[in-house]
CSV table of C-alpha atoms in Angstrom, one decimal:
chain,number,residue,atom,x,y,z
A,1,UNK,CA,0.3,0.1,0.2
A,2,UNK,CA,3.4,2.4,0.3
A,3,UNK,CA,3.5,2.5,-3.4
A,4,UNK,CA,-0.1,3.7,-3.4
A,5,UNK,CA,0.9,6.3,-1.3
A,6,UNK,CA,3.5,7.7,-2.9
A,7,UNK,CA,1.6,7.9,-6.0
A,8,UNK,CA,-1.4,9.0,-4.6
A,9,UNK,CA,0.6,12.3,-3.2
A,10,UNK,CA,2.0,12.4,-6.7
A,11,UNK,CA,-1.0,12.6,-8.6
A,12,UNK,CA,-2.2,15.6,-6.0
A,13,UNK,CA,0.9,16.8,-7.1
A,14,UNK,CA,0.8,16.7,-10.4
A,15,UNK,CA,-3.3,18.2,-10.6
A,16,UNK,CA,-1.7,21.3,-7.9
A,17,UNK,CA,1.3,21.9,-10.1
A,18,UNK,CA,-1.3,23.4,-12.6
A,19,UNK,CA,-1.6,26.8,-10.8
A,20,UNK,CA,2.4,27.5,-12.1
A,21,UNK,CA,3.2,28.1,-15.6
A,22,UNK,CA,0.3,26.2,-16.8
A,23,UNK,CA,1.5,22.8,-15.6
A,24,UNK,CA,4.3,23.0,-17.4
A,25,UNK,CA,6.2,20.6,-14.9
A,26,UNK,CA,3.5,18.7,-14.3
A,27,UNK,CA,4.9,15.9,-16.7
A,28,UNK,CA,8.3,15.8,-14.8
A,29,UNK,CA,6.9,15.7,-11.2
A,30,UNK,CA,5.0,12.8,-12.6
A,31,UNK,CA,7.9,10.8,-14.2
A,32,UNK,CA,9.4,11.8,-10.3
A,33,UNK,CA,5.9,10.4,-8.5
A,34,UNK,CA,6.5,7.0,-10.9
A,35,UNK,CA,10.4,6.3,-10.2
A,36,UNK,CA,9.6,6.7,-6.4
A,37,UNK,CA,6.6,4.7,-6.9
A,38,UNK,CA,8.5,2.0,-8.9
A,39,UNK,CA,11.2,2.3,-6.3
A,40,UNK,CA,9.4,1.7,-2.8
A,41,UNK,CA,7.1,-1.1,-5.3
A,42,UNK,CA,10.5,-3.0,-4.5
A,43,UNK,CA,10.5,-2.3,-0.6
A,44,UNK,CA,8.5,-4.4,1.8
A,45,UNK,CA,5.2,-2.7,2.6
A,46,UNK,CA,4.8,-0.9,5.6
A,47,UNK,CA,3.9,-2.6,8.6
A,48,UNK,CA,1.2,0.0,9.7
A,49,UNK,CA,-1.1,-1.2,6.9
A,50,UNK,CA,-1.0,-4.7,7.9
A,51,UNK,CA,-4.2,-3.8,9.9
A,52,UNK,CA,-6.3,-3.4,6.3
A,53,UNK,CA,-5.8,-6.6,5.7
A,54,UNK,CA,-9.1,-7.7,5.2
A,55,UNK,CA,-10.0,-5.0,2.4
A,56,UNK,CA,-6.1,-4.9,0.8
A,57,UNK,CA,-3.5,-7.2,0.8
A,58,UNK,CA,0.0,-6.3,-0.6
A,59,UNK,CA,0.1,-9.6,-1.6
A,60,UNK,CA,3.0,-11.2,-4.1
A,61,UNK,CA,1.1,-11.1,-7.1
A,62,UNK,CA,-0.2,-7.7,-5.9
A,63,UNK,CA,3.4,-6.6,-5.7
A,64,UNK,CA,4.1,-7.7,-9.2
A,65,UNK,CA,1.4,-6.7,-11.1
A,66,UNK,CA,1.5,-3.0,-9.3
A,67,UNK,CA,5.5,-3.2,-11.3
A,68,UNK,CA,4.6,-4.2,-13.9
A,69,UNK,CA,1.8,-1.2,-14.0
A,70,UNK,CA,4.2,1.7,-13.2
A,71,UNK,CA,7.0,0.4,-14.9
A,72,UNK,CA,4.3,0.8,-18.4
A,73,UNK,CA,3.0,4.1,-17.1
A,74,UNK,CA,6.3,5.5,-16.8
A,75,UNK,CA,7.0,4.7,-20.1
A,76,UNK,CA,3.9,6.6,-21.6
A,77,UNK,CA,4.6,9.6,-19.1
A,78,UNK,CA,7.6,10.0,-21.0
A,79,UNK,CA,5.8,10.0,-24.2
A,80,UNK,CA,3.1,12.5,-22.9
A,81,UNK,CA,6.0,16.0,-23.4
A,82,UNK,CA,5.2,15.4,-27.6
A,83,UNK,CA,1.5,13.9,-27.0
A,84,UNK,CA,-0.2,16.3,-25.3
A,85,UNK,CA,1.6,19.7,-27.1
A,86,UNK,CA,-2.1,20.2,-27.8
A,87,UNK,CA,-3.1,20.1,-24.9
A,88,UNK,CA,-0.9,22.9,-23.0
A,89,UNK,CA,-3.6,24.4,-21.0
A,90,UNK,CA,-4.7,21.6,-18.8
A,91,UNK,CA,-1.9,19.0,-19.5
A,92,UNK,CA,-1.4,19.0,-15.8
A,93,UNK,CA,-4.9,17.3,-15.1
A,94,UNK,CA,-4.5,14.8,-17.6
A,95,UNK,CA,-0.8,13.8,-15.8
A,96,UNK,CA,-3.0,14.2,-13.0
A,97,UNK,CA,-6.0,11.5,-14.2
A,98,UNK,CA,-3.9,8.8,-15.4
A,99,UNK,CA,-2.4,8.7,-11.9
A,100,UNK,CA,-4.8,8.6,-10.5
A,101,UNK,CA,-6.2,5.8,-12.5
A,102,UNK,CA,-3.2,3.7,-12.3
A,103,UNK,CA,-4.3,4.5,-8.0
A,104,UNK,CA,-7.5,2.5,-8.6
A,105,UNK,CA,-5.6,0.3,-11.2
A,106,UNK,CA,-3.4,-0.2,-7.7
A,107,UNK,CA,-5.7,-1.1,-5.6
A,108,UNK,CA,-7.6,-3.9,-8.1
A,109,UNK,CA,-4.6,-5.8,-7.7
A,110,UNK,CA,-4.8,-6.0,-3.8
A,111,UNK,CA,-8.9,-6.5,-3.7
A,112,UNK,CA,-9.9,-8.5,-0.7
A,113,UNK,CA,-13.3,-7.6,0.0
A,114,UNK,CA,-16.2,-7.2,-2.7
A,115,UNK,CA,-16.4,-3.7,-1.5
A,116,UNK,CA,-12.7,-2.5,-2.3
A,117,UNK,CA,-13.3,-4.1,-6.1
A,118,UNK,CA,-15.8,-1.9,-6.4
A,119,UNK,CA,-13.9,1.2,-5.6
A,120,UNK,CA,-10.9,0.5,-7.0
A,121,UNK,CA,-13.2,0.0,-10.7
A,122,UNK,CA,-14.8,3.1,-9.9
A,123,UNK,CA,-11.2,5.1,-9.1
A,124,UNK,CA,-10.2,3.4,-12.6
A,125,UNK,CA,-12.7,4.3,-14.4
A,126,UNK,CA,-14.2,8.1,-14.3
A,127,UNK,CA,-10.8,9.7,-14.5
A,128,UNK,CA,-11.2,7.7,-18.3
A,129,UNK,CA,-14.2,8.8,-19.1
A,130,UNK,CA,-12.8,12.5,-18.7
A,131,UNK,CA,-8.9,12.0,-20.3
A,132,UNK,CA,-11.5,10.3,-23.1
A,133,UNK,CA,-12.9,13.5,-23.9
A,134,UNK,CA,-9.8,15.3,-23.7
A,135,UNK,CA,-10.0,16.3,-27.4
A,136,UNK,CA,-12.8,19.1,-26.2
A,137,UNK,CA,-12.8,20.3,-30.2
A,138,UNK,CA,-13.1,17.1,-31.8
A,139,UNK,CA,-16.9,14.9,-32.1
A,140,UNK,CA,-15.1,11.8,-31.8
A,141,UNK,CA,-13.7,12.6,-28.4
A,142,UNK,CA,-17.2,13.8,-27.3
A,143,UNK,CA,-18.6,10.3,-29.0
A,144,UNK,CA,-15.8,8.7,-26.8
A,145,UNK,CA,-16.4,9.9,-23.5
A,146,UNK,CA,-20.8,10.0,-23.7
A,147,UNK,CA,-20.1,6.5,-25.0
A,148,UNK,CA,-17.5,5.3,-22.7
A,149,UNK,CA,-19.5,6.4,-19.5
A,150,UNK,CA,-22.9,4.9,-21.0
A,151,UNK,CA,-21.6,1.6,-21.2
A,152,UNK,CA,-19.8,1.8,-18.0
A,153,UNK,CA,-22.4,2.7,-16.4
A,154,UNK,CA,-24.6,-0.3,-17.7
A,155,UNK,CA,-21.0,-2.2,-16.9
A,156,UNK,CA,-21.4,-0.9,-12.8
A,157,UNK,CA,-24.8,-1.9,-12.9
A,158,UNK,CA,-24.2,-5.2,-14.1
A,159,UNK,CA,-21.4,-5.6,-11.3
A,160,UNK,CA,-23.3,-4.2,-8.1
A,161,UNK,CA,-26.3,-6.5,-8.6
A,162,UNK,CA,-23.6,-9.3,-8.8
A,163,UNK,CA,-22.3,-7.8,-5.8
A,164,UNK,CA,-26.0,-7.8,-4.0
A,165,UNK,CA,-26.8,-11.1,-5.1
A,166,UNK,CA,-23.5,-12.5,-4.5
A,167,UNK,CA,-23.9,-10.9,-0.9
A,168,UNK,CA,-27.9,-11.4,-0.3
A,169,UNK,CA,-26.5,-15.9,-1.3
A,170,UNK,CA,-22.7,-15.6,1.6
A,171,UNK,CA,-24.0,-12.5,3.9
A,172,UNK,CA,-20.2,-11.7,3.0
A,173,UNK,CA,-18.4,-9.4,0.5
A,174,UNK,CA,-14.9,-11.0,1.6
A,175,UNK,CA,-13.4,-13.1,-1.2
A,176,UNK,CA,-12.5,-16.0,1.0
A,177,UNK,CA,-15.9,-16.3,3.1
A,178,UNK,CA,-17.7,-16.2,-0.9
A,179,UNK,CA,-14.9,-18.9,-1.5
A,180,UNK,CA,-16.1,-21.3,1.6
A,181,UNK,CA,-19.5,-21.1,0.6
A,182,UNK,CA,-19.6,-21.5,-3.3
A,183,UNK,CA,-17.6,-24.8,-2.5
A,184,UNK,CA,-19.9,-26.2,0.3
A,185,UNK,CA,-23.3,-24.6,-1.8
A,186,UNK,CA,-22.3,-25.0,-5.4
A,187,UNK,CA,-25.7,-25.5,-6.8
A,188,UNK,CA,-27.3,-21.8,-5.2
A,189,UNK,CA,-28.1,-20.5,-8.3
A,190,UNK,CA,-28.6,-16.7,-6.5
A,191,UNK,CA,-24.7,-17.2,-6.4
A,192,UNK,CA,-23.8,-18.3,-9.5
A,193,UNK,CA,-26.5,-15.1,-10.8
A,194,UNK,CA,-24.2,-13.1,-9.6
A,195,UNK,CA,-20.7,-14.9,-10.2
A,196,UNK,CA,-22.5,-14.5,-13.5
A,197,UNK,CA,-23.4,-11.4,-13.9
A,198,UNK,CA,-19.6,-9.5,-12.2
A,199,UNK,CA,-18.1,-12.0,-14.8
A,200,UNK,CA,-20.0,-9.5,-17.3
A,201,UNK,CA,-19.6,-6.2,-16.1
A,202,UNK,CA,-15.6,-7.4,-16.0
A,203,UNK,CA,-15.7,-8.2,-19.2
A,204,UNK,CA,-17.0,-5.5,-20.2
A,205,UNK,CA,-14.1,-3.2,-19.0
A,206,UNK,CA,-11.1,-5.6,-20.5
A,207,UNK,CA,-13.5,-5.7,-24.1
A,208,UNK,CA,-14.2,-8.9,-24.3
A,209,UNK,CA,-17.0,-9.6,-26.9
A,210,UNK,CA,-19.7,-9.3,-27.0
A,211,UNK,CA,-19.6,-6.3,-24.3
A,212,UNK,CA,-16.8,-5.2,-26.9
A,213,UNK,CA,-18.5,-3.1,-28.7
A,214,UNK,CA,-17.9,0.8,-27.1
A,215,UNK,CA,-13.9,0.2,-27.3
A,216,UNK,CA,-13.0,0.7,-31.5
A,217,UNK,CA,-15.3,4.1,-30.9
A,218,UNK,CA,-13.3,5.0,-27.7
A,219,UNK,CA,-10.5,4.1,-29.0
A,220,UNK,CA,-10.5,6.0,-32.3
A,221,UNK,CA,-12.1,8.7,-30.4
A,222,UNK,CA,-9.2,9.7,-27.4
A,223,UNK,CA,-6.3,11.1,-27.6
A,224,UNK,CA,-3.5,8.3,-28.5
A,225,UNK,CA,-2.2,8.4,-25.5
A,226,UNK,CA,-5.1,7.9,-23.4
A,227,UNK,CA,-5.6,5.1,-26.0
A,228,UNK,CA,-2.4,3.7,-24.9
A,229,UNK,CA,-3.2,3.7,-21.3
A,230,UNK,CA,-6.6,1.6,-21.9
A,231,UNK,CA,-4.9,-1.2,-24.0
A,232,UNK,CA,-1.8,-1.4,-21.9
A,233,UNK,CA,-2.6,-0.8,-17.7
A,234,UNK,CA,-5.6,-0.8,-17.7
A,235,UNK,CA,-6.8,-3.8,-20.0
A,236,UNK,CA,-3.5,-5.2,-16.9
A,237,UNK,CA,-6.0,-3.4,-14.1
A,238,UNK,CA,-9.2,-5.2,-15.2
A,239,UNK,CA,-7.6,-8.6,-16.2
A,240,UNK,CA,-5.8,-9.3,-13.1
A,241,UNK,CA,-9.3,-8.3,-10.9
A,242,UNK,CA,-11.2,-10.5,-13.0
A,243,UNK,CA,-8.9,-13.4,-12.5
A,244,UNK,CA,-8.4,-12.8,-8.5
A,245,UNK,CA,-12.2,-12.5,-8.3
A,246,UNK,CA,-13.6,-15.6,-10.9
A,247,UNK,CA,-10.2,-17.9,-9.7
A,248,UNK,CA,-10.7,-17.1,-5.3
A,249,UNK,CA,-13.9,-16.3,-4.5
A,250,UNK,CA,-16.1,-18.4,-7.5
A,251,UNK,CA,-13.8,-21.2,-7.9
A,252,UNK,CA,-16.5,-23.5,-6.2
A,253,UNK,CA,-18.6,-22.8,-9.1
A,254,UNK,CA,-16.5,-22.6,-11.8
A,255,UNK,CA,-18.1,-25.3,-14.1
A,256,UNK,CA,-21.6,-23.1,-14.5
A,257,UNK,CA,-19.4,-19.4,-15.6
A,258,UNK,CA,-16.4,-21.3,-17.5
A,259,UNK,CA,-19.1,-22.5,-20.3
A,260,UNK,CA,-19.7,-18.9,-21.2
A,261,UNK,CA,-16.4,-16.9,-20.7
A,262,UNK,CA,-15.0,-20.0,-23.6
A,263,UNK,CA,-18.2,-18.5,-26.0
A,264,UNK,CA,-17.0,-14.9,-24.9
A,265,UNK,CA,-13.5,-15.6,-25.7
A,266,UNK,CA,-14.4,-17.6,-29.1
A,267,UNK,CA,-17.1,-14.7,-30.1
A,268,UNK,CA,-13.6,-12.2,-29.0
A,269,UNK,CA,-11.1,-14.0,-31.1
A,270,UNK,CA,-12.7,-14.6,-33.8
A,271,UNK,CA,-15.3,-11.2,-34.5
A,272,UNK,CA,-12.1,-9.0,-33.5
A,273,UNK,CA,-9.8,-10.6,-35.9
A,274,UNK,CA,-11.8,-10.7,-38.7
A,275,UNK,CA,-13.3,-7.3,-37.9
A,276,UNK,CA,-9.4,-6.3,-37.9
A,277,UNK,CA,-8.6,-6.9,-41.3
A,278,UNK,CA,-11.4,-4.4,-42.7
A,279,UNK,CA,-9.8,-1.0,-41.6
A,280,UNK,CA,-8.3,1.2,-42.9
A,281,UNK,CA,-7.9,3.3,-40.1
A,282,UNK,CA,-4.5,2.2,-38.0
A,283,UNK,CA,-6.3,3.2,-34.5
A,284,UNK,CA,-8.9,1.4,-34.9
A,285,UNK,CA,-7.4,-1.6,-36.6
A,286,UNK,CA,-4.8,-1.3,-33.2
A,287,UNK,CA,-8.3,-1.6,-31.0
A,288,UNK,CA,-10.0,-4.8,-32.3
A,289,UNK,CA,-5.7,-5.8,-31.7
A,290,UNK,CA,-7.0,-5.0,-28.3
A,291,UNK,CA,-9.8,-7.0,-28.2
A,292,UNK,CA,-8.2,-9.9,-29.4
A,293,UNK,CA,-5.5,-9.8,-26.9
A,294,UNK,CA,-8.3,-9.9,-24.6
A,295,UNK,CA,-9.4,-13.1,-25.2
A,296,UNK,CA,-5.9,-14.6,-25.5
A,297,UNK,CA,-5.4,-13.3,-22.2
A,298,UNK,CA,-8.6,-15.0,-21.1
A,299,UNK,CA,-7.1,-18.1,-22.1
A,300,UNK,CA,-5.4,-18.2,-18.9
A,301,UNK,CA,-8.7,-19.4,-17.0
A,302,UNK,CA,-8.5,-22.6,-18.6
A,303,UNK,CA,-6.0,-25.4,-17.6
A,304,UNK,CA,-5.3,-23.6,-14.8
A,305,UNK,CA,-2.1,-24.3,-12.0
A,306,UNK,CA,1.0,-23.2,-10.3
A,307,UNK,CA,2.1,-20.9,-12.9
A,308,UNK,CA,-0.7,-19.4,-14.6
A,309,UNK,CA,-0.2,-15.3,-12.5
A,310,UNK,CA,3.5,-15.8,-13.7
A,311,UNK,CA,2.3,-16.6,-17.4
A,312,UNK,CA,-0.9,-13.4,-17.1
A,313,UNK,CA,2.0,-11.0,-15.9
A,314,UNK,CA,4.6,-11.8,-18.8
A,315,UNK,CA,1.8,-11.7,-21.5
A,316,UNK,CA,0.1,-8.2,-19.7
A,317,UNK,CA,3.7,-6.7,-19.7
A,318,UNK,CA,5.0,-7.8,-23.1
A,319,UNK,CA,1.1,-7.1,-24.8
A,320,UNK,CA,1.9,-3.7,-22.8
A,321,UNK,CA,4.9,-3.5,-24.2
A,322,UNK,CA,4.2,-3.7,-27.4
A,323,UNK,CA,1.4,-1.9,-27.1
A,324,UNK,CA,3.2,1.4,-26.7
A,325,UNK,CA,5.2,0.8,-29.0
A,326,UNK,CA,2.6,1.1,-32.2
A,327,UNK,CA,1.8,3.7,-30.1
A,328,UNK,CA,5.0,5.5,-30.3
A,329,UNK,CA,4.5,6.2,-34.2
A,330,UNK,CA,0.8,6.3,-34.3
A,331,UNK,CA,1.4,9.3,-31.9
A,332,UNK,CA,4.0,10.9,-33.5
A,333,UNK,CA,2.0,10.1,-37.3
A,334,UNK,CA,-1.0,11.1,-35.3
A,335,UNK,CA,0.3,14.7,-34.6
A,336,UNK,CA,2.2,15.7,-38.6
A,337,UNK,CA,-0.3,14.1,-40.2
A,338,UNK,CA,-3.6,15.0,-38.7
A,339,UNK,CA,-5.4,11.5,-39.1
A,340,UNK,CA,-4.1,8.0,-38.1
A,341,UNK,CA,-5.3,6.1,-41.9
A,342,UNK,CA,-2.7,3.3,-42.8
A,343,UNK,CA,-1.9,5.4,-45.5
A,344,UNK,CA,-0.8,8.3,-43.6
A,345,UNK,CA,2.4,5.7,-42.2
A,346,UNK,CA,3.5,5.3,-45.7
A,347,UNK,CA,7.1,5.9,-46.0
A,348,UNK,CA,7.7,6.3,-42.0
A,349,UNK,CA,10.4,3.5,-42.5
A,350,UNK,CA,12.4,5.8,-44.6
A,351,UNK,CA,11.9,9.1,-42.8
A,352,UNK,CA,11.6,8.1,-39.3
A,353,UNK,CA,13.5,4.6,-39.5
A,354,UNK,CA,13.8,3.4,-35.3
A,355,UNK,CA,9.8,4.4,-35.0
A,356,UNK,CA,9.5,1.9,-38.1
A,357,UNK,CA,11.5,-0.9,-36.3
A,358,UNK,CA,10.0,-0.5,-33.2
A,359,UNK,CA,6.1,-0.7,-33.8
A,360,UNK,CA,7.2,-3.6,-36.5
A,361,UNK,CA,9.1,-5.1,-34.0
A,362,UNK,CA,5.7,-5.0,-31.7
A,363,UNK,CA,3.3,-6.0,-33.7
A,364,UNK,CA,5.4,-8.9,-34.6
A,365,UNK,CA,5.3,-9.9,-31.0
A,366,UNK,CA,1.6,-8.9,-30.9
A,367,UNK,CA,1.3,-11.5,-33.4
A,368,UNK,CA,3.5,-14.1,-31.0
A,369,UNK,CA,6.2,-14.5,-33.9
A,370,UNK,CA,9.2,-16.1,-32.5
A,371,UNK,CA,11.9,-14.4,-31.0
A,372,UNK,CA,9.8,-12.1,-29.7
A,373,UNK,CA,8.6,-11.3,-25.7
A,374,UNK,CA,5.1,-12.0,-27.2
A,375,UNK,CA,5.9,-15.2,-29.2
A,376,UNK,CA,6.9,-16.7,-25.6
A,377,UNK,CA,3.3,-15.2,-23.8
A,378,UNK,CA,1.1,-16.4,-26.4
A,379,UNK,CA,3.4,-20.3,-26.0
A,380,UNK,CA,3.1,-20.5,-22.1
A,381,UNK,CA,-1.2,-19.4,-22.4
A,382,UNK,CA,-1.3,-22.0,-25.0
A,383,UNK,CA,0.6,-24.3,-23.2
A,384,UNK,CA,-1.4,-24.3,-19.8
A,385,UNK,CA,-4.8,-24.7,-22.0
A,386,UNK,CA,-3.7,-27.6,-23.7
A,387,UNK,CA,-2.5,-29.5,-20.2
A,388,UNK,CA,-6.0,-29.0,-19.5
A,389,UNK,CA,-7.5,-30.7,-22.4
A,390,UNK,CA,-9.0,-27.3,-24.1
A,391,UNK,CA,-7.6,-27.9,-27.1
A,392,UNK,CA,-10.5,-26.3,-29.1
A,393,UNK,CA,-10.0,-22.9,-27.7
A,394,UNK,CA,-6.5,-23.1,-28.6
A,395,UNK,CA,-7.2,-24.0,-32.1
A,396,UNK,CA,-9.3,-21.2,-32.1
A,397,UNK,CA,-6.6,-18.7,-30.7
A,398,UNK,CA,-4.3,-20.0,-33.6
A,399,UNK,CA,-6.1,-19.4,-35.9
A,400,UNK,CA,-7.2,-15.8,-34.7
A,401,UNK,CA,-3.3,-15.0,-34.5
A,402,UNK,CA,-3.2,-15.9,-38.1
A,403,UNK,CA,-5.6,-13.1,-38.9
A,404,UNK,CA,-3.8,-10.6,-37.1
A,405,UNK,CA,-0.7,-11.5,-38.6
A,406,UNK,CA,-2.3,-10.0,-42.3
A,407,UNK,CA,-3.5,-6.3,-40.7
A,408,UNK,CA,-0.5,-5.8,-38.8
A,409,UNK,CA,1.4,-7.2,-42.1
A,410,UNK,CA,-0.1,-3.9,-43.4
A,411,UNK,CA,0.7,-1.2,-41.4
A,412,UNK,CA,4.2,-2.6,-41.7
A,413,UNK,CA,3.9,-2.7,-45.5
A,414,UNK,CA,2.9,1.0,-45.2
A,415,UNK,CA,5.7,1.8,-43.4
A,416,UNK,CA,8.3,0.7,-45.5
A,417,UNK,CA,8.1,-0.4,-49.1
A,418,UNK,CA,4.9,2.5,-49.9
A,419,UNK,CA,6.5,5.2,-51.2
A,420,UNK,CA,6.3,8.8,-49.2
A,421,UNK,CA,3.6,11.0,-50.8
A,422,UNK,CA,2.3,13.5,-47.8
A,423,UNK,CA,5.1,14.2,-45.5
A,424,UNK,CA,5.7,18.7,-45.4
A,425,UNK,CA,6.6,18.8,-41.6
A,426,UNK,CA,11.0,18.4,-41.2
A,427,UNK,CA,9.6,18.2,-37.4
A,428,UNK,CA,11.7,14.6,-37.0
A,429,UNK,CA,11.0,12.6,-33.2
A,430,UNK,CA,12.5,13.7,-29.9
A,431,UNK,CA,15.3,11.5,-28.0
A,432,UNK,CA,12.9,10.7,-25.9
A,433,UNK,CA,10.5,8.9,-28.3
A,434,UNK,CA,14.4,7.3,-29.6
A,435,UNK,CA,15.4,6.3,-26.1
A,436,UNK,CA,12.1,4.8,-25.3
A,437,UNK,CA,12.0,3.2,-28.9
A,438,UNK,CA,15.5,1.4,-27.8
A,439,UNK,CA,14.1,0.1,-24.2
A,440,UNK,CA,10.8,-1.5,-25.8
A,441,UNK,CA,13.1,-3.2,-28.4
A,442,UNK,CA,15.5,-4.6,-26.6
A,443,UNK,CA,13.0,-5.7,-23.8
A,444,UNK,CA,10.7,-7.7,-26.6
A,445,UNK,CA,13.8,-9.1,-28.2
A,446,UNK,CA,15.8,-10.2,-24.7
A,447,UNK,CA,12.5,-11.1,-23.1
A,448,UNK,CA,11.7,-13.6,-25.7
A,449,UNK,CA,15.3,-15.1,-26.2
A,450,UNK,CA,15.5,-15.1,-22.4
A,451,UNK,CA,12.1,-15.9,-21.2
A,452,UNK,CA,13.8,-15.7,-17.4
A,453,UNK,CA,15.1,-12.1,-18.1
A,454,UNK,CA,11.2,-10.4,-17.0
A,455,UNK,CA,11.1,-12.6,-13.6
A,456,UNK,CA,14.6,-11.0,-13.1
A,457,UNK,CA,13.5,-7.4,-14.2
A,458,UNK,CA,10.9,-7.9,-11.5
A,459,UNK,CA,13.5,-9.4,-8.5
A,460,UNK,CA,11.3,-12.4,-8.7
């Protein structure tokens, strides 16, 4: 919980820094706060917080996912100077909201109680509703904010109704008391309905079909850096919360919800990858890519073993790095050309070769090509599902991966094989963007060659 306190205080400082020089130093304060928070996450938690264990516990798993989320957010903050160049008047608010949302994610990593789960989801979600509409003069951004808010309200209704049914049947909000009740009363209809409603609510948060409809419009309309945050940090938080809730609280009634989740996965993998093939806008294509990855990640529920949490952390970190890697190029192209169509990327390999290379390696990692971290992540999840005798789901996932290669290649071909025809701006990528690109390239390739590097990075 010490990390949570550090990041919350950093968010307050970033917010009030907007009073001075129009928030000129907000990003630097945020980066400093994230570095201190990341360092704190490697230290033992303060014993003072042990008294709150029944509501929030900074466990081994919470520590791992906190480190991953803070590290990814730190990379995004480094990209913020250029990405938020047209938000000078309210950039401090945007950085502060990102940190507040991160605090909500950290609450989700350690929740021990359904009340804490709800609080974490709301702290995570409310800043996102505001950030999605940050481009105040862009109708797409306003639409994104309204659509995300309205769909989020429905999801919250599902969640609260589910919590009410679970509490009504078990008489407790505590995960482990619910766990014991579920094992002793596996046929309790009220409990089963509550679990399914909560599964549906969290499926919305992680963009599993058929609860994904908001994703393409919101991802396209929101500022690109915020979209990258949604596709990485928010997905990390949502999936760990879903994994923890369903495996601990509702493990005793898994037979009643696991098949429903399997249907969600099949719908997600087929629908998202087919829709990705017909997109002409790179940002919208990446939205469907994010939806498809929700399907791959959800396979972690099938064939669960002692390494499942580690595999989940590895995959989410590899996917998040790749997401940031692609958005480096997308942010730069969008700023220069004011659009994100595939044609806008024509000739990027010649104009900004490092940005094109990091995006290429990132997309190859997303597709699961060998010698990248994404390949190791998918291999781990697929191997676990096969071990649990869910070969059909793995077959659907492999088919989805094959389809995804086609739309990733379209963007790669545009960057390297099409001649640039409309780069009229002489601005070049900053040294910060180049450094972050190199870090992501090294991380994705190194983790693909030496998988144990993930454990060494996070002190496991």
